Coordinates of C-alpha atoms and ligand atoms in Angstrom, one line a residue:
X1 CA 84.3 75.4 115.8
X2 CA 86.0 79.0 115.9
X3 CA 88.9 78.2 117.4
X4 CA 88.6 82.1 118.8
X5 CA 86.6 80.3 121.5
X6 CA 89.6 78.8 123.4
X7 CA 90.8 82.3 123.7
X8 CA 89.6 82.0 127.6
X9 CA 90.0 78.4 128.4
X10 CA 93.7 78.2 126.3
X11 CA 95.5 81.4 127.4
X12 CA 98.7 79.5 128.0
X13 CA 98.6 77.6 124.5
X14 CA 96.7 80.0 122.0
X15 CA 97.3 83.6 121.1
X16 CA 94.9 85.4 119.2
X17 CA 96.2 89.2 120.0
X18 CA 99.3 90.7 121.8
X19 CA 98.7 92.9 124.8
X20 CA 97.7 96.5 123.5
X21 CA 100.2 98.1 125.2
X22 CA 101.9 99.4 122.8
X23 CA 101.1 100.7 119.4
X24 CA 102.1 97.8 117.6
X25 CA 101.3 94.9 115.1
X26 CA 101.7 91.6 113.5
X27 CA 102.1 90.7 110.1
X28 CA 101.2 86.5 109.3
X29 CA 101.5 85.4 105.8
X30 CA 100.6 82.3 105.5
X31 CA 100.4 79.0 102.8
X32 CA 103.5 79.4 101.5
X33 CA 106.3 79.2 100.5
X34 CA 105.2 80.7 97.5
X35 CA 105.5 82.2 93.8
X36 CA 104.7 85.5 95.5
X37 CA 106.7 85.0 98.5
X38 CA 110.3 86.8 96.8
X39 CA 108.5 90.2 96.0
X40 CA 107.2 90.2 99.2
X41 CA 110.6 89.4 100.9
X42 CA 112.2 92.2 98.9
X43 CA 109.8 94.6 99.9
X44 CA 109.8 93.6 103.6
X45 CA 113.5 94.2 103.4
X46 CA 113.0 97.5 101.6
X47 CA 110.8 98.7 104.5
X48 CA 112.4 97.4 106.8
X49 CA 109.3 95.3 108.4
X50 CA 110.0 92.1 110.2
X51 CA 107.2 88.9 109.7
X52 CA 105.8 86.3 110.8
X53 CA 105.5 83.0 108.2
X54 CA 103.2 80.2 108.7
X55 CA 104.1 77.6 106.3
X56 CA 103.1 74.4 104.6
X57 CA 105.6 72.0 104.8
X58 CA 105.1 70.4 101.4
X59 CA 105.9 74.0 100.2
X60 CA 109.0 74.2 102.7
X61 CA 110.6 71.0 100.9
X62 CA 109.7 72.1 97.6
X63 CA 111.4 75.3 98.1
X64 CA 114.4 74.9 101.1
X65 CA 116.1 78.1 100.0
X66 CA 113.0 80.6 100.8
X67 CA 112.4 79.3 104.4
X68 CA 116.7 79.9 104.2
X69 CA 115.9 83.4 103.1
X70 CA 112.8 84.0 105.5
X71 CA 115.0 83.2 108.3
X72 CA 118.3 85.0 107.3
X73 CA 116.5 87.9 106.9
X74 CA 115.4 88.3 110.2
X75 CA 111.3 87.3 109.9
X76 CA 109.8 84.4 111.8
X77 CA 108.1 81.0 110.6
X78 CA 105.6 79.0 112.0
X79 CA 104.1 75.6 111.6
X80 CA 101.0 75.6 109.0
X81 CA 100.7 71.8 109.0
X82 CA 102.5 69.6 106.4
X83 CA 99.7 69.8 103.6
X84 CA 97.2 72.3 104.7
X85 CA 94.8 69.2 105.3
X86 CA 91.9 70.4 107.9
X87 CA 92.4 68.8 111.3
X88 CA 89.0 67.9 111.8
X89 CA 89.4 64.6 109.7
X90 CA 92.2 63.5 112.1
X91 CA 92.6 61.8 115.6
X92 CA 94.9 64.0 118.0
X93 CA 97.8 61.2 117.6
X94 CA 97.5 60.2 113.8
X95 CA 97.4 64.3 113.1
X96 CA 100.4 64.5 115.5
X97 CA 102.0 62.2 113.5
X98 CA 101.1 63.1 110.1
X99 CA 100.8 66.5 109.5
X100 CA 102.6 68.6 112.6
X101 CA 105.6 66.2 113.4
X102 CA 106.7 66.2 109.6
X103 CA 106.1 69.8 109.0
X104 CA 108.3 70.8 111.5
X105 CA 111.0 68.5 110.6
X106 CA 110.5 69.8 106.7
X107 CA 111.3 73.5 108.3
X108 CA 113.5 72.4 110.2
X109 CA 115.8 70.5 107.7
X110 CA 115.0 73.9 105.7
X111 CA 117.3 75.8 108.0
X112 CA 115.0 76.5 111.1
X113 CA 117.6 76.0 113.8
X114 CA 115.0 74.6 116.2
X115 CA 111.4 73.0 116.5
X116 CA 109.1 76.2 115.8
X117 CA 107.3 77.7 118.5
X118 CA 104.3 78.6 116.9
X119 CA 101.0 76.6 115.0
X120 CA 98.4 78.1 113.0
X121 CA 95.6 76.1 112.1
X122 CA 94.8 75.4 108.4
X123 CA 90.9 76.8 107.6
X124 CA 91.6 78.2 111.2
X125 CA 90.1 75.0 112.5
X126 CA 91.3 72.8 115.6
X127 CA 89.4 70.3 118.3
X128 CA 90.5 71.3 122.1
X129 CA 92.2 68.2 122.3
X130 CA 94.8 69.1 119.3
X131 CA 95.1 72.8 121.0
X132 CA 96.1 70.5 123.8
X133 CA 98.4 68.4 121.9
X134 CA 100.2 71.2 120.6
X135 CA 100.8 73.1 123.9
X136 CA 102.1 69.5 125.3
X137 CA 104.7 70.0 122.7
X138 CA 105.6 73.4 123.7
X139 CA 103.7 75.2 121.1
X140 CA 101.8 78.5 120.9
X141 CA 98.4 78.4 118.8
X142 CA 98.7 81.6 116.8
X143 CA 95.0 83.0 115.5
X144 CA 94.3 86.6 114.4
X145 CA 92.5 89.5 115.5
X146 CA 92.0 91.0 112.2
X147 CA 91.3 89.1 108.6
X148 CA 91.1 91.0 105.7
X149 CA 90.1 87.7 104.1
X150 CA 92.9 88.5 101.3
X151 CA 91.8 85.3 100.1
X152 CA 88.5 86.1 98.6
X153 CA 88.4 86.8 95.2
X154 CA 91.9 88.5 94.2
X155 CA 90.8 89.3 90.5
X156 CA 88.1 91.1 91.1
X157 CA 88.3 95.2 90.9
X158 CA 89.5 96.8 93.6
X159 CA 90.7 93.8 95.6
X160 CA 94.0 95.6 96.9
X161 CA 92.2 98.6 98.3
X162 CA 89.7 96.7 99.8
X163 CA 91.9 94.5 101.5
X164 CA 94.1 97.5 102.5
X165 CA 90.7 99.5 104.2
X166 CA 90.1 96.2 105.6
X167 CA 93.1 96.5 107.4
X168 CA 93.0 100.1 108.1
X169 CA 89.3 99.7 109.5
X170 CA 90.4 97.2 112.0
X171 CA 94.0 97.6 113.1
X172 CA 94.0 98.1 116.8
X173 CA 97.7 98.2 119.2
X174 CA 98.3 94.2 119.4
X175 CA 96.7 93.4 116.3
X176 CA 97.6 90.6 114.9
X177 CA 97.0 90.4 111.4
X178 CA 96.0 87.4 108.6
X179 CA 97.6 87.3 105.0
X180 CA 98.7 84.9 102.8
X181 CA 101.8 84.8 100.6
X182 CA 101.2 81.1 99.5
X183 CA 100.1 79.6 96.4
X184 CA 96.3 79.4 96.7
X185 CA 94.4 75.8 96.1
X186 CA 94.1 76.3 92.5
X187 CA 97.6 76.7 92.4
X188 CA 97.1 80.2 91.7
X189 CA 100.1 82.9 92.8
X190 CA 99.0 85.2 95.2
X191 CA 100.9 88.2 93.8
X192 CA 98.8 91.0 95.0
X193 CA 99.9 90.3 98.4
X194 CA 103.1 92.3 97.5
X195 CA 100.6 95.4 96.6
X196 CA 98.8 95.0 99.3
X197 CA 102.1 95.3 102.1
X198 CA 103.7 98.0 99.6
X199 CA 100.3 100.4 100.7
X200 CA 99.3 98.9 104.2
X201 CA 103.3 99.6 105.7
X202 CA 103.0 103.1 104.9
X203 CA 99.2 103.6 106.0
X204 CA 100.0 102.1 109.4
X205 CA 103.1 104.1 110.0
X206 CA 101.1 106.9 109.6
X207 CA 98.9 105.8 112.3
X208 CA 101.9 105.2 114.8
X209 CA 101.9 101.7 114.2
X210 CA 105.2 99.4 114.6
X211 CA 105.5 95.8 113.6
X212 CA 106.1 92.6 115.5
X213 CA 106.7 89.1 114.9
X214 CA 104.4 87.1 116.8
X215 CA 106.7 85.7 119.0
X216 CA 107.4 88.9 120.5
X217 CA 103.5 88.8 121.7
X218 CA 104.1 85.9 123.8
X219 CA 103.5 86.4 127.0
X220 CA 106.5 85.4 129.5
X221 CA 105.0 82.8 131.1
X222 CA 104.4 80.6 127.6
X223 CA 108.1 81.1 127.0
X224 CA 109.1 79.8 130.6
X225 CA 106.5 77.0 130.0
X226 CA 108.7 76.1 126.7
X227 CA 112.1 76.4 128.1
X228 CA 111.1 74.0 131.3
X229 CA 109.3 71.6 129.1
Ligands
LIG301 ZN1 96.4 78.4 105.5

């Protein structure tokens, strides 16, 4: 199931855009930490663009110090399940358990200062009853609005302008938009993500565009929901 379907029967647990008031956008890189993820914190910093990060948690205990460096330097992380495994193949509880539970305590041990506030889906893919789950626990499940599918086939020619026009053709006040920073499943780095953000920042700028970290999307309501749960 596209999980974009529980956009009208979820709107206090899932998030699939911000409100289009204002001429503004988020960035999600997801799957990692990775080998790429450095560059791109370097070049965040350098444009001064604030994130949001939706990781893995096996990657957040095999490398502590870059959810330590997501964090000090002022982006956002997410939970992206503790091994990227689908969520289909689990009951609500045993997934609960097994891959949401740990993750957040692998980010958390990391140096997040609190249970994150935010789930994406690995493969984008979630039953009701998990969306459910989640929003029992006080979280926010985070989709997209526009997915350049960086994903799909990064050697080929051309790959970083096409993602970039992807972008471009798409991007819309509230957007909130799907990259990955993460090591892909054939362990391969995802470097041209760093190409990608160095010509997308600048392209969107000149459209008027600011950026966002997710969490700033959240309506008021879902945040009151957290704090009296
Ligand atoms: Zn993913």
């Amino acid at each position: 199931m596209d999980y974009h379907d529980f956009l009208a029967d979820h709107p206090r647990t899932y998030l699939g855009r911000g409100l289009p008031d204002k001429r503004r956008l988020a960035l999600t890189f997801d799957d990692g930490p990775g080998r790429a993820t450095p560059a791109l914190l370097s070049l965040l910093a350098e444009l001064e663009v604030a994130a949001t990060f939706f990781c893995v948690g096996e990657a957040a205990r095999a490398q502590p110090a870059l959810i330590e460096r997501i964090l000090r330097e002022g982006h956002e992380i997410g939970n992206h399940s503790l091994s990227h495994a689908d969520a289909r193949g689990f009951g609500v509880q045993d997934w609960i358990d097994r891959e949401i539970h740990p993750a957040a305590a692998a980010l958390c041990e990391a140096g997040l200062s609190e249970m994150p506030r935010l789930f994406r889906p690995a493969y984008g893919e979630i039953a009701p009853g998990q969306v459910d789950a989640l929003g029992r626990l006080g979280y926010t499940v985070v989709g997209w609005s526009v997915d350049p599918r960086d994903w799909l086939e990064p050697e080929a020619p051309g790959y970083v302008s096409c993602v970039v026009e992807s972008v471009l053709a798409r991007i819309h006040p509230g957007a909130i938009v799907l990259l990955h920073d993460g090591d892909d499943e054939l362990g391969r780095a995802r470097h041209g993500i760093v190409e990608i953000v160095r010509r997308l920042v600048p392209a969107l700028r000149g459209q008027g565009y600011g950026f966002a970290r997710v969490g700033e999307f959240l309506p008021a309501q879902a945040v009151q929901a957290r704090v009296e749960a």
